[in-house]
Amino acid sequence: MRPLRHDRFIKEFEHDTYKTKGKLSEPTVCRECSAVFHKGRWQWLARPAGADETLCPACHRIHDKYPGGYLTLRGPFQKEHRDEVINLVHHIEEREKAGHPLRRIMSVDQQGDNILITTTAMEMAREIGDAVHHAYKGELCYQYTDEANILRVEWKR
Ligand SMILES: [Zn+2]
């Protein structure tokens, strides 16, 4: 585990292997989720006429089952307040996804007493971890893997 600086975080994300590469023609629509690539970024827009089709980076990750972020919730608190905690997780998902089409939850799984959440973007794991930490205190830590460009977040209370 090592602390993660914000500027480093942003810089690393620029090298994301699932980042939209090169120049997509505009408009381009994701054939899975219908997000639209417009003005250099993916947005939720009405489908434009004559758009090209591709897979957006989030759907690409879902298709490959290759998360960009992992968030593990540990400790007795989340076990005793499971519904409340999961509701918060989905609330943050809705909020983030509304403004950032590439930020999605891929899965929410119970693993023993813990909850493991996988996400399409490391920012999503970070945002949910921060929200859980803000709401319920406890301990939060980040682990960034350079080689794989994956962020693992752990929260415990
Ligand atoms: Zn998509």
PDB file of C-alpha atoms and ligand atoms in Angstrom:
ATOM      1  CA  MET A   1       0.000   0.000   0.000  1.00  0.00           C
ATOM      2  CA  ARG A   2       1.215   3.489  -0.742  1.00  0.00           C
ATOM      3  CA  PRO A   3      -0.509   6.859  -0.740  1.00  0.00           C
ATOM      4  CA  LEU A   4      -1.806   8.114  -4.017  1.00  0.00           C
ATOM      5  CA  ARG A   5      -1.369  11.688  -5.104  1.00  0.00           C
ATOM      6  CA  HIS A   6      -4.124  13.286  -7.075  1.00  0.00           C
ATOM      7  CA  ASP A   7      -1.955  14.629  -9.918  1.00  0.00           C
ATOM      8  CA  ARG A   8      -0.309  11.245 -10.347  1.00  0.00           C
ATOM      9  CA  PHE A   9      -3.725   9.651 -10.434  1.00  0.00           C
ATOM     10  CA  ILE A  10      -4.888  11.820 -13.309  1.00  0.00           C
ATOM     11  CA  LYS A  11      -1.627  11.353 -15.212  1.00  0.00           C
ATOM     12  CA  GLU A  12      -1.819   7.571 -14.940  1.00  0.00           C
ATOM     13  CA  PHE A  13      -5.386   7.527 -16.089  1.00  0.00           C
ATOM     14  CA  GLU A  14      -4.317   9.199 -19.309  1.00  0.00           C
ATOM     15  CA  HIS A  15      -2.417   6.010 -20.117  1.00  0.00           C
ATOM     16  CA  ASP A  16      -5.419   3.791 -19.590  1.00  0.00           C
ATOM     17  CA  THR A  17      -5.287   1.027 -22.158  1.00  0.00           C
ATOM     18  CA  TYR A  18      -9.047   1.281 -22.533  1.00  0.00           C
ATOM     19  CA  LYS A  19      -8.962   4.975 -23.256  1.00  0.00           C
ATOM     20  CA  THR A  20     -10.493   5.835 -26.603  1.00  0.00           C
ATOM     21  CA  LYS A  21      -7.533   5.593 -28.951  1.00  0.00           C
ATOM     22  CA  GLY A  22      -6.698   7.804 -31.857  1.00  0.00           C
ATOM     23  CA  LYS A  23      -9.408   9.710 -33.541  1.00  0.00           C
ATOM     24  CA  LEU A  24     -12.913   8.396 -33.550  1.00  0.00           C
ATOM     25  CA  SER A  25     -15.031  10.037 -36.167  1.00  0.00           C
ATOM     26  CA  GLU A  26     -17.783  12.129 -34.685  1.00  0.00           C
ATOM     27  CA  PRO A  27     -20.456  11.309 -34.002  1.00  0.00           C
ATOM     28  CA  THR A  28     -19.829   7.697 -32.965  1.00  0.00           C
ATOM     29  CA  VAL A  29     -22.357   5.719 -30.922  1.00  0.00           C
ATOM     30  CA  CYS A  30     -21.667   2.740 -28.644  1.00  0.00           C
ATOM     31  CA  ARG A  31     -23.608  -0.214 -29.986  1.00  0.00           C
ATOM     32  CA  GLU A  32     -24.102  -1.580 -26.441  1.00  0.00           C
ATOM     33  CA  CYS A  33     -25.051   1.361 -24.246  1.00  0.00           C
ATOM     34  CA  SER A  34     -25.776   4.087 -26.856  1.00  0.00           C
ATOM     35  CA  ALA A  35     -23.355   6.582 -25.322  1.00  0.00           C
ATOM     36  CA  VAL A  36     -22.285   9.130 -27.944  1.00  0.00           C
ATOM     37  CA  PHE A  37     -18.707  10.243 -28.631  1.00  0.00           C
ATOM     38  CA  HIS A  38     -19.073  13.972 -29.163  1.00  0.00           C
ATOM     39  CA  LYS A  39     -16.579  16.841 -28.874  1.00  0.00           C
ATOM     40  CA  GLY A  40     -13.833  14.460 -27.820  1.00  0.00           C
ATOM     41  CA  ARG A  41     -15.607  12.660 -25.011  1.00  0.00           C
ATOM     42  CA  TRP A  42     -18.327  10.102 -24.326  1.00  0.00           C
ATOM     43  CA  GLN A  43     -21.659  11.640 -23.356  1.00  0.00           C
ATOM     44  CA  TRP A  44     -25.267  10.658 -22.867  1.00  0.00           C
ATOM     45  CA  LEU A  45     -26.930  12.282 -25.872  1.00  0.00           C
ATOM     46  CA  ALA A  46     -29.729  11.452 -28.264  1.00  0.00           C
ATOM     47  CA  ARG A  47     -28.418   9.244 -31.060  1.00  0.00           C
ATOM     48  CA  PRO A  48     -27.299  11.504 -33.908  1.00  0.00           C
ATOM     49  CA  ALA A  49     -28.144  10.651 -37.502  1.00  0.00           C
ATOM     50  CA  GLY A  50     -25.435   8.906 -39.521  1.00  0.00           C
ATOM     51  CA  ALA A  51     -23.301   7.963 -36.530  1.00  0.00           C
ATOM     52  CA  ASP A  52     -20.579   5.312 -36.714  1.00  0.00           C
ATOM     53  CA  GLU A  53     -20.841   2.438 -34.241  1.00  0.00           C
ATOM     54  CA  THR A  54     -18.233   1.022 -31.881  1.00  0.00           C
ATOM     55  CA  LEU A  55     -17.884  -0.236 -28.306  1.00  0.00           C
ATOM     56  CA  CYS A  56     -17.216   2.513 -25.778  1.00  0.00           C
ATOM     57  CA  PRO A  57     -14.324   1.879 -23.356  1.00  0.00           C
ATOM     58  CA  ALA A  58     -16.727   0.993 -20.509  1.00  0.00           C
ATOM     59  CA  CYS A  59     -18.606  -1.604 -22.574  1.00  0.00           C
ATOM     60  CA  HIS A  60     -15.254  -2.866 -23.863  1.00  0.00           C
ATOM     61  CA  ARG A  61     -14.141  -3.539 -20.271  1.00  0.00           C
ATOM     62  CA  ILE A  62     -17.467  -5.183 -19.403  1.00  0.00           C
ATOM     63  CA  HIS A  63     -17.159  -7.343 -22.513  1.00  0.00           C
ATOM     64  CA  ASP A  64     -13.589  -8.350 -21.574  1.00  0.00           C
ATOM     65  CA  LYS A  65     -14.498  -8.740 -17.875  1.00  0.00           C
ATOM     66  CA  TYR A  66     -11.529  -6.492 -17.130  1.00  0.00           C
ATOM     67  CA  PRO A  67     -12.338  -4.000 -14.348  1.00  0.00           C
ATOM     68  CA  GLY A  68     -10.415  -0.764 -13.938  1.00  0.00           C
ATOM     69  CA  GLY A  69     -11.300  -0.450 -10.275  1.00  0.00           C
ATOM     70  CA  TYR A  70     -11.944  -2.716  -7.320  1.00  0.00           C
ATOM     71  CA  LEU A  71     -13.519  -1.674  -4.044  1.00  0.00           C
ATOM     72  CA  THR A  72     -13.656  -4.055  -1.088  1.00  0.00           C
ATOM     73  CA  LEU A  73     -15.852  -3.234   1.911  1.00  0.00           C
ATOM     74  CA  ARG A  74     -14.749  -5.067   5.049  1.00  0.00           C
ATOM     75  CA  GLY A  75     -15.564  -5.228   8.723  1.00  0.00           C
ATOM     76  CA  PRO A  76     -18.692  -5.686  10.826  1.00  0.00           C
ATOM     77  CA  PHE A  77     -20.316  -2.326   9.976  1.00  0.00           C
ATOM     78  CA  GLN A  78     -21.159  -3.148   6.356  1.00  0.00           C
ATOM     79  CA  LYS A  79     -22.385  -6.566   7.449  1.00  0.00           C
ATOM     80  CA  GLU A  80     -24.770  -5.070   9.996  1.00  0.00           C
ATOM     81  CA  HIS A  81     -25.897  -2.214   7.728  1.00  0.00           C
ATOM     82  CA  ARG A  82     -25.702  -3.986   4.396  1.00  0.00           C
ATOM     83  CA  ASP A  83     -28.834  -2.532   2.782  1.00  0.00           C
ATOM     84  CA  GLU A  84     -27.958   1.000   3.788  1.00  0.00           C
ATOM     85  CA  VAL A  85     -24.388   0.677   2.510  1.00  0.00           C
ATOM     86  CA  ILE A  86     -25.442  -0.913  -0.801  1.00  0.00           C
ATOM     87  CA  ASN A  87     -28.047   1.836  -1.280  1.00  0.00           C
ATOM     88  CA  LEU A  88     -25.315   4.436  -0.894  1.00  0.00           C
ATOM     89  CA  VAL A  89     -23.127   2.551  -3.393  1.00  0.00           C
ATOM     90  CA  HIS A  90     -25.899   2.599  -6.005  1.00  0.00           C
ATOM     91  CA  HIS A  91     -26.713   6.223  -5.283  1.00  0.00           C
ATOM     92  CA  ILE A  92     -23.101   7.212  -6.033  1.00  0.00           C
ATOM     93  CA  GLU A  93     -23.160   5.001  -9.130  1.00  0.00           C
ATOM     94  CA  GLU A  94     -26.212   6.836 -10.500  1.00  0.00           C
ATOM     95  CA  ARG A  95     -24.689  10.217  -9.759  1.00  0.00           C
ATOM     96  CA  GLU A  96     -21.308   9.409 -11.351  1.00  0.00           C
ATOM     97  CA  LYS A  97     -22.689   7.583 -14.356  1.00  0.00           C
ATOM     98  CA  ALA A  98     -25.063  10.465 -15.149  1.00  0.00           C
ATOM     99  CA  GLY A  99     -22.144  12.840 -15.683  1.00  0.00           C
ATOM    100  CA  HIS A 100     -19.517  10.304 -16.785  1.00  0.00           C
ATOM    101  CA  PRO A 101     -20.787   7.546 -19.091  1.00  0.00           C
ATOM    102  CA  LEU A 102     -17.562   5.541 -18.708  1.00  0.00           C
ATOM    103  CA  ARG A 103     -17.955   5.215 -14.936  1.00  0.00           C
ATOM    104  CA  ARG A 104     -20.034   2.119 -14.199  1.00  0.00           C
ATOM    105  CA  ILE A 105     -20.316  -0.630 -11.663  1.00  0.00           C
ATOM    106  CA  MET A 106     -19.566  -4.013 -13.243  1.00  0.00           C
ATOM    107  CA  SER A 107     -20.494  -6.248 -10.316  1.00  0.00           C
ATOM    108  CA  VAL A 108     -21.380  -6.225  -6.615  1.00  0.00           C
ATOM    109  CA  ASP A 109     -20.547  -9.575  -5.031  1.00  0.00           C
ATOM    110  CA  GLN A 110     -20.582 -10.900  -1.533  1.00  0.00           C
ATOM    111  CA  GLN A 111     -17.285 -12.626  -0.736  1.00  0.00           C
ATOM    112  CA  GLY A 112     -17.536 -14.253   2.668  1.00  0.00           C
ATOM    113  CA  ASP A 113     -18.395 -11.385   4.999  1.00  0.00           C
ATOM    114  CA  ASN A 114     -17.048  -8.768   2.586  1.00  0.00           C
ATOM    115  CA  ILE A 115     -18.478  -6.981  -0.413  1.00  0.00           C
ATOM    116  CA  LEU A 116     -16.406  -6.731  -3.595  1.00  0.00           C
ATOM    117  CA  ILE A 117     -17.438  -4.096  -6.123  1.00  0.00           C
ATOM    118  CA  THR A 118     -15.786  -3.940  -9.542  1.00  0.00           C
ATOM    119  CA  THR A 119     -15.995  -0.868 -11.754  1.00  0.00           C
ATOM    120  CA  THR A 120     -15.196   0.111 -15.334  1.00  0.00           C
ATOM    121  CA  ALA A 121     -13.138   3.120 -14.264  1.00  0.00           C
ATOM    122  CA  MET A 122     -10.811   3.546 -11.326  1.00  0.00           C
ATOM    123  CA  GLU A 123     -12.466   6.896 -10.565  1.00  0.00           C
ATOM    124  CA  MET A 124     -15.703   5.068  -9.841  1.00  0.00           C
ATOM    125  CA  ALA A 125     -14.069   2.811  -7.231  1.00  0.00           C
ATOM    126  CA  ARG A 126     -12.441   5.902  -5.721  1.00  0.00           C
ATOM    127  CA  GLU A 127     -15.663   7.944  -5.683  1.00  0.00           C
ATOM    128  CA  ILE A 128     -17.669   5.169  -4.022  1.00  0.00           C
ATOM    129  CA  GLY A 129     -14.878   4.481  -1.513  1.00  0.00           C
ATOM    130  CA  ASP A 130     -14.694   8.184  -0.670  1.00  0.00           C
ATOM    131  CA  ALA A 131     -18.478   8.386  -0.247  1.00  0.00           C
ATOM    132  CA  VAL A 132     -18.596   5.348   2.052  1.00  0.00           C
ATOM    133  CA  HIS A 133     -15.697   6.753   4.054  1.00  0.00           C
ATOM    134  CA  HIS A 134     -17.340  10.161   4.272  1.00  0.00           C
ATOM    135  CA  ALA A 135     -20.670   8.690   5.381  1.00  0.00           C
ATOM    136  CA  TYR A 136     -19.459   6.053   7.827  1.00  0.00           C
ATOM    137  CA  LYS A 137     -15.845   7.010   8.699  1.00  0.00           C
ATOM    138  CA  GLY A 138     -13.653   3.915   9.201  1.00  0.00           C
ATOM    139  CA  GLU A 139     -10.394   3.342   7.278  1.00  0.00           C
ATOM    140  CA  LEU A 140      -9.856   3.832   3.560  1.00  0.00           C
ATOM    141  CA  CYS A 141      -6.787   2.928   1.546  1.00  0.00           C
ATOM    142  CA  TYR A 142      -5.810   2.850  -2.114  1.00  0.00           C
ATOM    143  CA  GLN A 143      -3.431   0.594  -3.959  1.00  0.00           C
ATOM    144  CA  TYR A 144      -2.494   1.445  -7.495  1.00  0.00           C
ATOM    145  CA  THR A 145      -0.911  -1.159  -9.766  1.00  0.00           C
ATOM    146  CA  ASP A 146       1.153   0.585 -12.425  1.00  0.00           C
ATOM    147  CA  GLU A 147       1.663  -2.417 -14.702  1.00  0.00           C
ATOM    148  CA  ALA A 148      -2.007  -3.260 -14.937  1.00  0.00           C
ATOM    149  CA  ASN A 149      -3.308   0.291 -14.516  1.00  0.00           C
ATOM    150  CA  ILE A 150      -5.785  -0.855 -11.882  1.00  0.00           C
ATOM    151  CA  LEU A 151      -6.861   0.875  -8.691  1.00  0.00           C
ATOM    152  CA  ARG A 152      -7.829  -1.203  -5.657  1.00  0.00           C
ATOM    153  CA  VAL A 153      -9.653   0.565  -2.857  1.00  0.00           C
ATOM    154  CA  GLU A 154     -10.307  -0.971   0.531  1.00  0.00           C
ATOM    155  CA  TRP A 155     -12.614   0.337   3.189  1.00  0.00           C
ATOM    156  CA  LYS A 156     -12.912  -1.154   6.628  1.00  0.00           C
ATOM    157  CA  ARG A 157     -14.941  -0.398   9.698  1.00  0.00           C
TER     158      ARG A 157
HETATM  159 ZN    ZN B   1     -20.964   1.488 -24.255  1.00  0.00          ZN
END
